[in-house]
mmCIF file of N, CA and C and ligand atoms in Angstrom:
data_model
loop_
_atom_site.group_PDB
_atom_site.id
_atom_site.type_symbol
_atom_site.label_atom_id
_atom_site.label_comp_id
_atom_site.label_asym_id
_atom_site.label_seq_id
_atom_site.Cartn_x
_atom_site.Cartn_y
_atom_site.Cartn_z
ATOM 1 N N MET A 1 0.792 -1.113 0.134
ATOM 2 C CA MET A 1 0.043 -0.130 0.096
ATOM 3 C C MET A 1 0.780 1.346 0.010
ATOM 4 N N LEU A 2 0.627 2.356 -0.650
ATOM 5 C CA LEU A 2 1.302 3.497 -0.870
ATOM 6 C C LEU A 2 1.171 4.392 0.484
ATOM 7 N N THR A 3 2.296 4.941 0.976
ATOM 8 C CA THR A 3 1.892 5.896 1.915
ATOM 9 C C THR A 3 2.049 7.019 1.153
ATOM 10 N N LEU A 4 1.811 8.272 2.088
ATOM 11 C CA LEU A 4 1.782 9.319 1.417
ATOM 12 C C LEU A 4 3.373 9.934 0.664
ATOM 13 N N ASN A 5 4.334 9.576 1.581
ATOM 14 C CA ASN A 5 5.582 9.879 0.932
ATOM 15 C C ASN A 5 5.845 9.095 -0.289
ATOM 16 N N ASN A 6 5.332 7.886 -0.347
ATOM 17 C CA ASN A 6 5.603 7.233 -1.613
ATOM 18 C C ASN A 6 4.801 7.869 -2.723
ATOM 19 N N LYS A 7 3.428 8.415 -2.365
ATOM 20 C CA LYS A 7 2.660 8.937 -3.607
ATOM 21 C C LYS A 7 3.431 10.246 -4.117
ATOM 22 N N LEU A 8 3.932 10.869 -2.949
ATOM 23 C CA LEU A 8 4.729 12.169 -3.542
ATOM 24 C C LEU A 8 5.907 11.813 -4.515
ATOM 25 N N ILE A 9 6.611 10.936 -4.013
ATOM 26 C CA ILE A 9 7.897 10.298 -4.740
ATOM 27 C C ILE A 9 7.457 9.885 -6.082
ATOM 28 N N THR A 10 6.281 9.140 -6.045
ATOM 29 C CA THR A 10 5.829 8.706 -7.318
ATOM 30 C C THR A 10 5.483 9.957 -8.279
ATOM 31 N N ALA A 11 4.823 10.986 -7.964
ATOM 32 C CA ALA A 11 4.340 12.135 -8.689
ATOM 33 C C ALA A 11 5.465 12.621 -9.220
ATOM 34 N N GLY A 12 6.725 12.836 -8.194
ATOM 35 C CA GLY A 12 7.739 13.414 -8.784
ATOM 36 C C GLY A 12 8.480 12.805 -9.738
ATOM 37 N N ALA A 13 8.665 11.501 -9.869
ATOM 38 C CA ALA A 13 9.339 10.428 -10.588
ATOM 39 C C ALA A 13 8.443 10.726 -12.002
ATOM 40 N N LEU A 14 7.122 10.819 -12.012
ATOM 41 C CA LEU A 14 6.398 10.780 -13.153
ATOM 42 C C LEU A 14 6.698 12.111 -13.908
ATOM 43 N N LEU A 15 6.678 13.019 -13.295
ATOM 44 C CA LEU A 15 6.750 14.498 -13.627
ATOM 45 C C LEU A 15 8.438 14.679 -14.293
ATOM 46 N N LEU A 16 8.879 13.843 -13.609
ATOM 47 C CA LEU A 16 10.586 13.960 -14.073
ATOM 48 C C LEU A 16 10.776 13.108 -15.399
ATOM 49 N N ILE A 17 9.972 12.054 -15.496
ATOM 50 C CA ILE A 17 9.834 11.288 -16.819
ATOM 51 C C ILE A 17 8.963 12.198 -17.814
ATOM 52 N N SER A 18 8.084 13.026 -17.316
ATOM 53 C CA SER A 18 7.491 13.862 -18.236
ATOM 54 C C SER A 18 8.447 14.914 -19.098
ATOM 55 N N ILE A 19 9.241 15.318 -18.008
ATOM 56 C CA ILE A 19 10.248 16.442 -18.661
ATOM 57 C C ILE A 19 11.067 15.723 -19.706
ATOM 58 N N ILE A 20 11.420 14.420 -19.208
ATOM 59 C CA ILE A 20 12.677 13.821 -19.992
ATOM 60 C C ILE A 20 11.956 13.530 -21.449
ATOM 61 N N THR A 21 10.609 12.950 -21.323
ATOM 62 C CA THR A 21 10.234 12.491 -22.674
ATOM 63 C C THR A 21 9.681 13.821 -23.473
ATOM 64 N N GLY A 22 9.520 14.804 -22.846
ATOM 65 C CA GLY A 22 8.993 15.993 -23.537
ATOM 66 C C GLY A 22 10.285 16.639 -24.182
ATOM 67 N N ILE A 23 11.466 16.582 -23.741
ATOM 68 C CA ILE A 23 12.786 17.040 -24.373
ATOM 69 C C ILE A 23 13.233 16.335 -25.320
ATOM 70 N N TRP A 24 12.977 14.746 -25.302
ATOM 71 C CA TRP A 24 12.975 13.830 -26.277
ATOM 72 C C TRP A 24 12.239 13.938 -27.290
ATOM 73 N N LEU A 25 10.873 14.166 -27.093
ATOM 74 C CA LEU A 25 9.821 14.507 -27.979
ATOM 75 C C LEU A 25 10.229 15.944 -29.329
ATOM 76 N N SER A 26 10.652 17.002 -28.396
ATOM 77 C CA SER A 26 11.206 17.861 -28.947
ATOM 78 C C SER A 26 12.376 17.860 -29.871
ATOM 79 N N HIS A 27 13.106 16.937 -29.375
ATOM 80 C CA HIS A 27 14.566 16.834 -29.864
ATOM 81 C C HIS A 27 14.470 16.061 -31.293
ATOM 82 N N ILE A 28 13.404 14.991 -31.105
ATOM 83 C CA ILE A 28 13.207 14.319 -32.750
ATOM 84 C C ILE A 28 12.638 15.139 -33.711
ATOM 85 N N GLY A 29 11.752 16.005 -33.277
ATOM 86 C CA GLY A 29 11.190 17.133 -33.865
ATOM 87 C C GLY A 29 9.717 16.853 -34.559
ATOM 88 N N ARG A 30 9.552 17.482 -35.677
ATOM 89 C CA ARG A 30 7.988 17.207 -36.417
ATOM 90 C C ARG A 30 8.147 16.517 -37.596
ATOM 91 N N PRO A 31 7.207 15.698 -37.865
ATOM 92 C CA PRO A 31 6.001 15.430 -37.158
ATOM 93 C C PRO A 31 6.374 14.646 -35.906
ATOM 94 N N LEU A 32 5.452 14.987 -34.742
ATOM 95 C CA LEU A 32 5.609 14.356 -33.398
ATOM 96 C C LEU A 32 5.579 12.672 -33.595
ATOM 97 N N ASN A 33 6.603 12.282 -32.866
ATOM 98 C CA ASN A 33 6.780 10.939 -32.761
ATOM 99 C C ASN A 33 5.520 10.354 -31.823
ATOM 100 N N THR A 34 4.432 9.753 -32.414
ATOM 101 C CA THR A 34 3.297 9.285 -31.615
ATOM 102 C C THR A 34 3.531 8.309 -30.275
ATOM 103 N N MET A 35 4.317 7.563 -30.469
ATOM 104 C CA MET A 35 4.761 6.775 -29.224
ATOM 105 C C MET A 35 5.300 7.568 -28.084
ATOM 106 N N ILE A 36 6.202 8.421 -28.387
ATOM 107 C CA ILE A 36 6.742 9.132 -27.353
ATOM 108 C C ILE A 36 5.734 10.182 -26.825
ATOM 109 N N PHE A 37 5.124 10.775 -27.910
ATOM 110 C CA PHE A 37 3.857 11.858 -27.485
ATOM 111 C C PHE A 37 2.626 11.244 -26.339
ATOM 112 N N THR A 38 2.556 10.230 -26.843
ATOM 113 C CA THR A 38 1.514 9.463 -25.879
ATOM 114 C C THR A 38 1.878 9.077 -24.663
ATOM 115 N N ILE A 39 3.395 8.563 -24.371
ATOM 116 C CA ILE A 39 3.667 8.405 -23.440
ATOM 117 C C ILE A 39 4.144 9.852 -22.598
ATOM 118 N N HIS A 40 4.489 10.662 -22.991
ATOM 119 C CA HIS A 40 4.568 12.076 -22.516
ATOM 120 C C HIS A 40 3.396 12.587 -22.102
ATOM 121 N N LYS A 41 2.321 12.581 -22.648
ATOM 122 C CA LYS A 41 0.922 12.930 -22.151
ATOM 123 C C LYS A 41 0.334 12.232 -21.185
ATOM 124 N N LEU A 42 0.456 10.896 -21.352
ATOM 125 C CA LEU A 42 -0.029 10.179 -20.326
ATOM 126 C C LEU A 42 0.416 9.898 -18.804
ATOM 127 N N ILE A 43 1.848 10.142 -19.002
ATOM 128 C CA ILE A 43 2.645 10.011 -17.720
ATOM 129 C C ILE A 43 2.493 11.474 -17.099
ATOM 130 N N ALA A 44 2.365 12.477 -18.070
ATOM 131 C CA ALA A 44 2.174 13.726 -17.513
ATOM 132 C C ALA A 44 0.802 13.738 -16.623
ATOM 133 N N LEU A 45 -0.081 13.278 -17.208
ATOM 134 C CA LEU A 45 -1.399 12.958 -16.442
ATOM 135 C C LEU A 45 -1.297 12.328 -15.314
ATOM 136 N N ALA A 46 -0.753 11.086 -15.323
ATOM 137 C CA ALA A 46 -0.426 10.166 -14.088
ATOM 138 C C ALA A 46 0.187 11.066 -13.096
ATOM 139 N N GLY A 47 1.064 11.847 -13.695
ATOM 140 C CA GLY A 47 1.763 12.580 -12.525
ATOM 141 C C GLY A 47 0.997 13.706 -11.776
ATOM 142 N N ALA A 48 0.091 14.377 -12.632
ATOM 143 C CA ALA A 48 -0.730 15.246 -12.134
ATOM 144 C C ALA A 48 -1.622 14.739 -11.160
ATOM 145 N N ILE A 49 -2.110 13.559 -11.319
ATOM 146 C CA ILE A 49 -3.176 12.897 -10.691
ATOM 147 C C ILE A 49 -2.455 12.608 -9.198
ATOM 148 N N PHE A 50 -1.592 12.099 -9.298
ATOM 149 C CA PHE A 50 -0.733 11.482 -8.151
ATOM 150 C C PHE A 50 -0.539 12.628 -7.317
ATOM 151 N N LEU A 51 -0.262 13.739 -7.999
ATOM 152 C CA LEU A 51 0.301 15.006 -6.940
ATOM 153 C C LEU A 51 -1.027 15.538 -6.293
ATOM 154 N N VAL A 52 -1.827 15.612 -6.967
ATOM 155 C CA VAL A 52 -3.048 15.889 -6.286
ATOM 156 C C VAL A 52 -3.596 14.937 -5.213
ATOM 157 N N ILE A 53 -3.497 13.686 -5.357
ATOM 158 C CA ILE A 53 -3.877 12.981 -4.455
ATOM 159 C C ILE A 53 -2.756 12.696 -3.256
ATOM 160 N N ALA A 54 -1.590 13.144 -3.301
ATOM 161 C CA ALA A 54 -0.653 13.182 -2.453
ATOM 162 C C ALA A 54 -0.833 14.190 -1.568
ATOM 163 N N LEU A 55 -1.068 15.441 -2.069
ATOM 164 C CA LEU A 55 -0.861 16.911 -1.410
ATOM 165 C C LEU A 55 -2.462 17.237 -0.814
ATOM 166 N N TYR A 56 -3.562 16.251 -1.333
ATOM 167 C CA TYR A 56 -4.981 16.915 -0.904
ATOM 168 C C TYR A 56 -5.323 16.883 0.657
ATOM 169 N N ASN A 57 -4.927 15.679 1.533
ATOM 170 C CA ASN A 57 -5.254 15.555 2.688
ATOM 171 C C ASN A 57 -4.241 16.549 3.375
ATOM 172 N N PRO A 58 -3.059 16.578 3.216
ATOM 173 C CA PRO A 58 -2.051 17.419 4.181
ATOM 174 C C PRO A 58 -2.455 18.875 3.970
ATOM 175 N N PHE A 59 -2.826 19.410 2.483
ATOM 176 C CA PHE A 59 -3.172 20.784 2.232
ATOM 177 C C PHE A 59 -4.404 20.982 3.142
ATOM 178 N N LYS A 60 -5.510 20.336 3.185
ATOM 179 C CA LYS A 60 -6.692 20.196 3.833
ATOM 180 C C LYS A 60 -6.415 20.418 5.141
ATOM 181 N N THR A 61 -5.579 19.872 5.955
ATOM 182 C CA THR A 61 -5.197 20.136 7.522
ATOM 183 C C THR A 61 -4.206 21.063 7.578
ATOM 184 N N ALA A 62 -3.531 21.573 6.782
ATOM 185 C CA ALA A 62 -2.450 22.521 7.030
ATOM 186 C C ALA A 62 -2.226 23.758 6.199
ATOM 187 N N SER A 63 -3.390 23.974 5.518
ATOM 188 C CA SER A 63 -2.934 25.030 4.477
ATOM 189 C C SER A 63 -3.452 26.530 4.823
ATOM 190 N N ASP A 64 -3.314 26.846 6.190
ATOM 191 C CA ASP A 64 -3.641 28.125 6.607
ATOM 192 C C ASP A 64 -2.701 29.233 6.186
ATOM 193 N N GLY A 65 -2.698 30.347 6.090
ATOM 194 C CA GLY A 65 -1.562 31.355 5.644
ATOM 195 C C GLY A 65 -1.838 31.788 4.025
ATOM 196 N N PRO A 66 -1.404 32.872 3.899
ATOM 197 C CA PRO A 66 -1.590 33.256 2.328
ATOM 198 C C PRO A 66 -0.371 32.843 1.455
ATOM 199 N N VAL A 67 0.946 32.740 2.096
ATOM 200 C CA VAL A 67 1.861 32.248 1.304
ATOM 201 C C VAL A 67 1.614 30.646 0.688
ATOM 202 N N ILE A 68 1.175 29.845 1.744
ATOM 203 C CA ILE A 68 0.861 28.516 0.828
ATOM 204 C C ILE A 68 -0.123 28.822 0.032
ATOM 205 N N MET A 69 -1.033 29.515 0.087
ATOM 206 C CA MET A 69 -2.461 29.543 -0.754
ATOM 207 C C MET A 69 -2.050 30.340 -2.068
ATOM 208 N N ILE A 70 -0.888 31.057 -2.012
ATOM 209 C CA ILE A 70 -0.459 31.631 -3.207
ATOM 210 C C ILE A 70 0.486 30.660 -3.921
ATOM 211 N N LEU A 71 1.297 30.218 -3.365
ATOM 212 C CA LEU A 71 2.167 28.981 -4.191
ATOM 213 C C LEU A 71 1.239 27.970 -4.519
ATOM 214 N N THR A 72 0.309 27.527 -3.881
ATOM 215 C CA THR A 72 -0.634 26.656 -4.490
ATOM 216 C C THR A 72 -1.058 26.844 -5.675
ATOM 217 N N ALA A 73 -1.942 28.087 -5.601
ATOM 218 C CA ALA A 73 -2.582 28.695 -6.701
ATOM 219 C C ALA A 73 -1.613 28.825 -7.854
ATOM 220 N N LEU A 74 -0.251 29.277 -7.653
ATOM 221 C CA LEU A 74 0.726 29.431 -8.719
ATOM 222 C C LEU A 74 1.247 27.959 -9.298
ATOM 223 N N ALA A 75 1.372 27.068 -8.463
ATOM 224 C CA ALA A 75 1.664 25.614 -9.019
ATOM 225 C C ALA A 75 0.468 25.040 -9.653
ATOM 226 N N ALA A 76 -0.912 25.185 -9.164
ATOM 227 C CA ALA A 76 -1.898 24.828 -10.163
ATOM 228 C C ALA A 76 -2.155 25.432 -11.481
ATOM 229 N N LEU A 77 -1.793 26.860 -11.338
ATOM 230 C CA LEU A 77 -1.924 27.639 -12.658
ATOM 231 C C LEU A 77 -0.880 26.964 -13.622
ATOM 232 N N PHE A 78 0.261 26.984 -13.270
ATOM 233 C CA PHE A 78 1.345 26.451 -14.251
ATOM 234 C C PHE A 78 0.899 25.039 -14.663
ATOM 235 N N LEU A 79 0.670 24.289 -13.852
ATOM 236 C CA LEU A 79 0.008 23.015 -14.034
ATOM 237 C C LEU A 79 -0.902 22.781 -15.320
ATOM 238 N N LEU A 80 -1.823 23.784 -14.945
ATOM 239 C CA LEU A 80 -2.843 24.160 -16.109
ATOM 240 C C LEU A 80 -2.414 24.568 -17.393
ATOM 241 N N THR A 81 -1.489 25.273 -17.109
ATOM 242 C CA THR A 81 -0.713 25.958 -18.387
ATOM 243 C C THR A 81 -0.008 24.995 -19.145
ATOM 244 N N LEU A 82 0.459 24.030 -18.457
ATOM 245 C CA LEU A 82 1.244 22.793 -19.136
ATOM 246 C C LEU A 82 0.222 22.075 -20.116
ATOM 247 N N PHE A 83 -0.900 21.685 -19.545
ATOM 248 C CA PHE A 83 -1.725 21.130 -20.283
ATOM 249 C C PHE A 83 -2.451 21.523 -21.482
ATOM 250 N N VAL A 84 -2.834 22.881 -21.227
ATOM 251 C CA VAL A 84 -3.357 23.761 -22.352
ATOM 252 C C VAL A 84 -2.207 23.965 -23.272
ATOM 253 N N THR A 85 -0.956 24.543 -23.073
ATOM 254 C CA THR A 85 -0.033 24.733 -24.208
ATOM 255 C C THR A 85 0.468 23.221 -24.820
ATOM 256 N N GLY A 86 0.355 22.364 -23.883
ATOM 257 C CA GLY A 86 0.832 20.902 -24.365
ATOM 258 C C GLY A 86 -0.474 20.430 -25.490
ATOM 259 N N GLY A 87 -1.838 20.828 -25.080
ATOM 260 C CA GLY A 87 -2.901 20.496 -26.236
ATOM 261 C C GLY A 87 -2.616 21.292 -27.493
ATOM 262 N N VAL A 88 -2.207 22.686 -27.173
ATOM 263 C CA VAL A 88 -2.230 23.406 -28.426
ATOM 264 C C VAL A 88 -0.854 22.834 -29.224
ATOM 265 N N LEU A 89 0.253 22.739 -28.604
ATOM 266 C CA LEU A 89 1.525 22.002 -29.203
ATOM 267 C C LEU A 89 1.231 20.762 -29.876
ATOM 268 N N SER A 90 -0.085 20.189 -29.573
ATOM 269 C CA SER A 90 -0.115 18.815 -30.283
ATOM 270 C C SER A 90 -0.499 18.791 -31.722
ATOM 271 N N SER A 91 -0.978 20.183 -31.805
ATOM 272 C CA SER A 91 -1.517 20.634 -33.201
ATOM 273 C C SER A 91 -0.338 20.311 -34.259
ATOM 274 N N GLU A 92 -0.435 20.004 -35.603
ATOM 275 C CA GLU A 92 0.670 19.996 -36.380
ATOM 276 C C GLU A 92 0.599 21.459 -37.162
ATOM 277 N N LYS A 93 -0.153 22.489 -36.664
ATOM 278 C CA LYS A 93 -0.275 23.813 -37.599
ATOM 279 C C LYS A 93 1.130 24.731 -37.007
ATOM 280 N N SER A 94 1.353 25.632 -37.498
ATOM 281 C CA SER A 94 2.734 26.135 -37.043
ATOM 282 C C SER A 94 2.174 27.231 -36.092
ATOM 283 N N LEU A 95 2.824 27.438 -35.255
ATOM 284 C CA LEU A 95 2.331 27.856 -33.600
ATOM 285 C C LEU A 95 3.047 29.067 -33.181
ATOM 286 N N PRO A 96 2.681 30.211 -32.731
ATOM 287 C CA PRO A 96 3.666 31.335 -32.191
ATOM 288 C C PRO A 96 4.783 30.730 -31.293
ATOM 289 N N GLY A 97 5.716 31.258 -31.198
ATOM 290 C CA GLY A 97 6.980 30.640 -30.508
ATOM 291 C C GLY A 97 6.775 30.843 -29.049
ATOM 292 N N PHE A 98 5.910 31.581 -28.730
ATOM 293 C CA PHE A 98 5.656 31.666 -26.995
ATOM 294 C C PHE A 98 4.881 30.489 -26.395
ATOM 295 N N VAL A 99 4.133 29.886 -27.301
ATOM 296 C CA VAL A 99 3.323 28.723 -26.557
ATOM 297 C C VAL A 99 4.293 27.625 -26.161
ATOM 298 N N LEU A 100 5.334 27.295 -27.259
ATOM 299 C CA LEU A 100 6.500 26.307 -26.617
ATOM 300 C C LEU A 100 7.472 26.722 -25.449
ATOM 301 N N LEU A 101 7.593 28.359 -25.791
ATOM 302 C CA LEU A 101 8.325 28.766 -24.442
ATOM 303 C C LEU A 101 7.673 28.523 -23.254
ATOM 304 N N LEU A 102 6.221 28.892 -23.231
ATOM 305 C CA LEU A 102 5.312 28.834 -22.119
ATOM 306 C C LEU A 102 5.665 27.408 -21.722
ATOM 307 N N HIS A 103 5.491 26.313 -22.780
ATOM 308 C CA HIS A 103 5.588 24.838 -22.017
ATOM 309 C C HIS A 103 6.718 24.422 -21.793
ATOM 310 N N LYS A 104 7.892 25.402 -21.957
ATOM 311 C CA LYS A 104 9.131 24.731 -21.558
ATOM 312 C C LYS A 104 9.741 25.514 -20.072
ATOM 313 N N ILE A 105 8.964 26.826 -19.927
ATOM 314 C CA ILE A 105 9.334 27.234 -18.474
ATOM 315 C C ILE A 105 8.336 26.907 -17.550
ATOM 316 N N SER A 106 7.082 26.472 -17.892
ATOM 317 C CA SER A 106 6.165 26.034 -16.785
ATOM 318 C C SER A 106 6.527 25.080 -15.971
ATOM 319 N N PRO A 107 7.276 24.084 -16.331
ATOM 320 C CA PRO A 107 7.723 22.931 -15.545
ATOM 321 C C PRO A 107 8.620 23.546 -14.332
ATOM 322 N N ALA A 108 9.535 24.404 -14.700
ATOM 323 C CA ALA A 108 10.496 25.259 -13.432
ATOM 324 C C ALA A 108 9.739 25.949 -12.491
ATOM 325 N N VAL A 109 8.665 26.854 -13.248
ATOM 326 C CA VAL A 109 7.863 27.536 -12.260
ATOM 327 C C VAL A 109 7.163 26.459 -11.421
ATOM 328 N N MET A 110 6.712 25.645 -11.736
ATOM 329 C CA MET A 110 5.472 24.723 -11.037
ATOM 330 C C MET A 110 6.351 24.062 -10.059
ATOM 331 N N ILE A 111 7.578 23.720 -10.380
ATOM 332 C CA ILE A 111 8.500 22.686 -9.622
ATOM 333 C C ILE A 111 8.783 23.812 -8.469
ATOM 334 N N LEU A 112 9.197 24.998 -8.667
ATOM 335 C CA LEU A 112 9.513 25.883 -7.439
ATOM 336 C C LEU A 112 8.411 26.309 -6.720
ATOM 337 N N ALA A 113 7.274 26.463 -7.035
ATOM 338 C CA ALA A 113 6.067 26.850 -6.319
ATOM 339 C C ALA A 113 5.587 25.351 -5.675
ATOM 340 N N LEU A 114 5.942 24.185 -6.125
ATOM 341 C CA LEU A 114 5.682 23.018 -5.274
ATOM 342 C C LEU A 114 6.445 22.736 -4.221
ATOM 343 N N SER A 115 7.668 23.083 -4.355
ATOM 344 C CA SER A 115 8.605 22.905 -3.329
ATOM 345 C C SER A 115 8.381 23.569 -2.218
ATOM 346 N N GLY A 116 7.886 25.067 -2.463
ATOM 347 C CA GLY A 116 7.611 25.705 -1.399
ATOM 348 C C GLY A 116 6.421 25.414 -0.655
ATOM 349 N N VAL A 117 5.545 24.938 -1.465
ATOM 350 C CA VAL A 117 4.124 24.211 -0.762
ATOM 351 C C VAL A 117 4.554 22.872 -0.022
ATOM 352 N N ILE A 118 5.427 21.982 -0.790
ATOM 353 C CA ILE A 118 5.884 21.065 0.290
ATOM 354 C C ILE A 118 6.539 21.254 1.663
ATOM 355 N N TYR A 119 7.559 22.301 1.230
ATOM 356 C CA TYR A 119 8.075 22.608 2.572
ATOM 357 C C TYR A 119 7.274 23.104 3.669
ATOM 358 N N LEU A 120 6.313 24.226 3.228
ATOM 359 C CA LEU A 120 5.195 24.588 4.404
ATOM 360 C C LEU A 120 4.522 23.815 4.858
ATOM 361 N N LEU A 121 4.408 22.769 4.111
ATOM 362 C CA LEU A 121 3.307 21.640 4.539
ATOM 363 C C LEU A 121 3.872 20.693 5.685
ATOM 364 N N ILE A 122 5.163 20.659 5.281
ATOM 365 C CA ILE A 122 5.914 19.782 6.129
ATOM 366 C C ILE A 122 6.371 20.583 7.604
ATOM 367 N N GLN A 123 6.501 21.881 7.614
ATOM 368 C CA GLN A 123 6.597 22.732 8.784
ATOM 369 C C GLN A 123 5.343 22.633 9.314
ATOM 370 N N LYS A 124 4.423 22.862 8.638
ATOM 371 C CA LYS A 124 3.050 23.038 9.318
ATOM 372 C C LYS A 124 2.421 21.873 10.182
ATOM 373 N N SER A 125 2.826 20.995 9.805
ATOM 374 C CA SER A 125 1.920 19.729 10.215
ATOM 375 C C SER A 125 2.804 18.443 10.238
ATOM 376 N N SER A 126 2.399 17.603 10.743
ATOM 377 C CA SER A 126 3.018 16.052 10.768
ATOM 378 C C SER A 126 2.269 15.095 9.765
ATOM 379 N N ALA A 127 1.635 16.160 8.912
ATOM 380 C CA ALA A 127 1.118 15.142 7.782
ATOM 381 C C ALA A 127 1.655 14.438 7.025
ATOM 382 N N PHE A 128 3.197 14.607 6.982
ATOM 383 C CA PHE A 128 4.094 13.728 6.071
ATOM 384 C C PHE A 128 4.665 12.659 6.627
HETATM 385 C C1 LIG B 201 3.346 17.509 -16.187
HETATM 386 C C2 LIG B 201 3.149 17.961 -17.394
HETATM 387 C C3 LIG B 201 4.005 18.281 -18.589
HETATM 388 C C4 LIG B 201 5.602 18.792 -18.497
HETATM 389 C C5 LIG B 201 6.308 18.736 -17.166
HETATM 390 C C6 LIG B 201 5.916 18.681 -19.828
HETATM 391 C C7 LIG B 201 7.373 19.072 -20.531
HETATM 392 C C8 LIG B 201 7.777 19.268 -21.709
HETATM 393 C C9 LIG B 201 8.980 19.529 -21.902
HETATM 394 C C10 LIG B 201 10.318 19.940 -20.918
HETATM 395 C C11 LIG B 201 9.043 19.572 -23.149
HETATM 396 C C12 LIG B 201 10.247 19.835 -24.045
HETATM 397 C C13 LIG B 201 10.306 21.197 -24.382
HETATM 398 C C14 LIG B 201 11.689 21.817 -25.296
HETATM 399 O O1 LIG B 201 12.730 21.711 -24.495
HETATM 400 O O2 LIG B 201 11.491 22.023 -26.353
HETATM 401 C C15 LIG B 201 7.772 19.072 -23.866
HETATM 402 C C16 LIG B 201 7.443 19.227 -24.988
HETATM 403 C C17 LIG B 201 6.264 18.911 -25.530
HETATM 404 N N1 LIG B 201 5.172 18.568 -24.910
HETATM 405 FE FE1 LIG B 201 5.047 18.776 -22.672
HETATM 406 N N2 LIG B 201 4.826 18.553 -20.654
HETATM 407 C C18 LIG B 201 3.795 18.238 -19.949
HETATM 408 C C19 LIG B 201 2.524 18.091 -20.170
HETATM 409 C C20 LIG B 201 2.189 17.903 -21.694
HETATM 410 C C21 LIG B 201 0.895 17.428 -22.314
HETATM 411 C C22 LIG B 201 -0.431 17.132 -21.155
HETATM 412 C C23 LIG B 201 1.000 17.595 -23.410
HETATM 413 C C24 LIG B 201 -0.222 17.358 -24.704
HETATM 414 C C25 LIG B 201 -1.443 17.164 -24.350
HETATM 415 C C26 LIG B 201 2.182 17.764 -24.040
HETATM 416 C C27 LIG B 201 2.773 18.065 -25.150
HETATM 417 C C28 LIG B 201 3.975 18.356 -25.513
HETATM 418 C C29 LIG B 201 4.486 18.444 -26.995
HETATM 419 C C30 LIG B 201 3.774 18.245 -28.333
HETATM 420 C C31 LIG B 201 6.014 18.857 -27.036
HETATM 421 C C32 LIG B 201 6.776 18.986 -27.924
HETATM 422 C C33 LIG B 201 6.813 20.515 -28.520
HETATM 423 C C34 LIG B 201 7.395 20.674 -29.698
HETATM 424 O O3 LIG B 201 8.797 20.473 -29.695
HETATM 425 O O4 LIG B 201 6.978 21.236 -30.726
HETATM 426 N N3 LIG B 201 2.911 18.032 -22.804
HETATM 427 N N4 LIG B 201 6.926 19.008 -22.761
#
């Protein structure tokens, strides 16, 4: 049975694999490789689900304070941005460069915000 820490580690590992498969996908270029693309988006989806499951309960019990709220909102916003820009990038049409740029920088912003959230949750509770 998974413990909370294992869920968080699983989410982290899946997000890391999403980044690696994303870089691989970009490296191969267009047309997108269907197999790597499918792995990339499914693993990203699984990572997002694990992340929500892992953080839901500790967040419910220890999420007081504006900083944690702002960081959580930021992480959620950039996770959403990843899925929206990812969906747009899936099209074979030529797209403005900022879409890929946004897809490239969002993981970094999301991970920074998430690190803050996890740090604050550990500080505030014994939920982990
Ligand atoms: C946790 C979620 C995700 C992360 C961390 C992530 C990360 C990345 C990264 C790092 C790249 C390489 C960018 C580069 O260096 O050029 C990439 C490329 C890509 N990702 Fe994602 N991604 C995520 C979700 C998604 C989703 C949900 C989709 C599709 C629905 C998607 C579609 C793509 C596509 C199509 C590319 C290739 C873009 C191109 O080179 O034209 N991504 N992703």
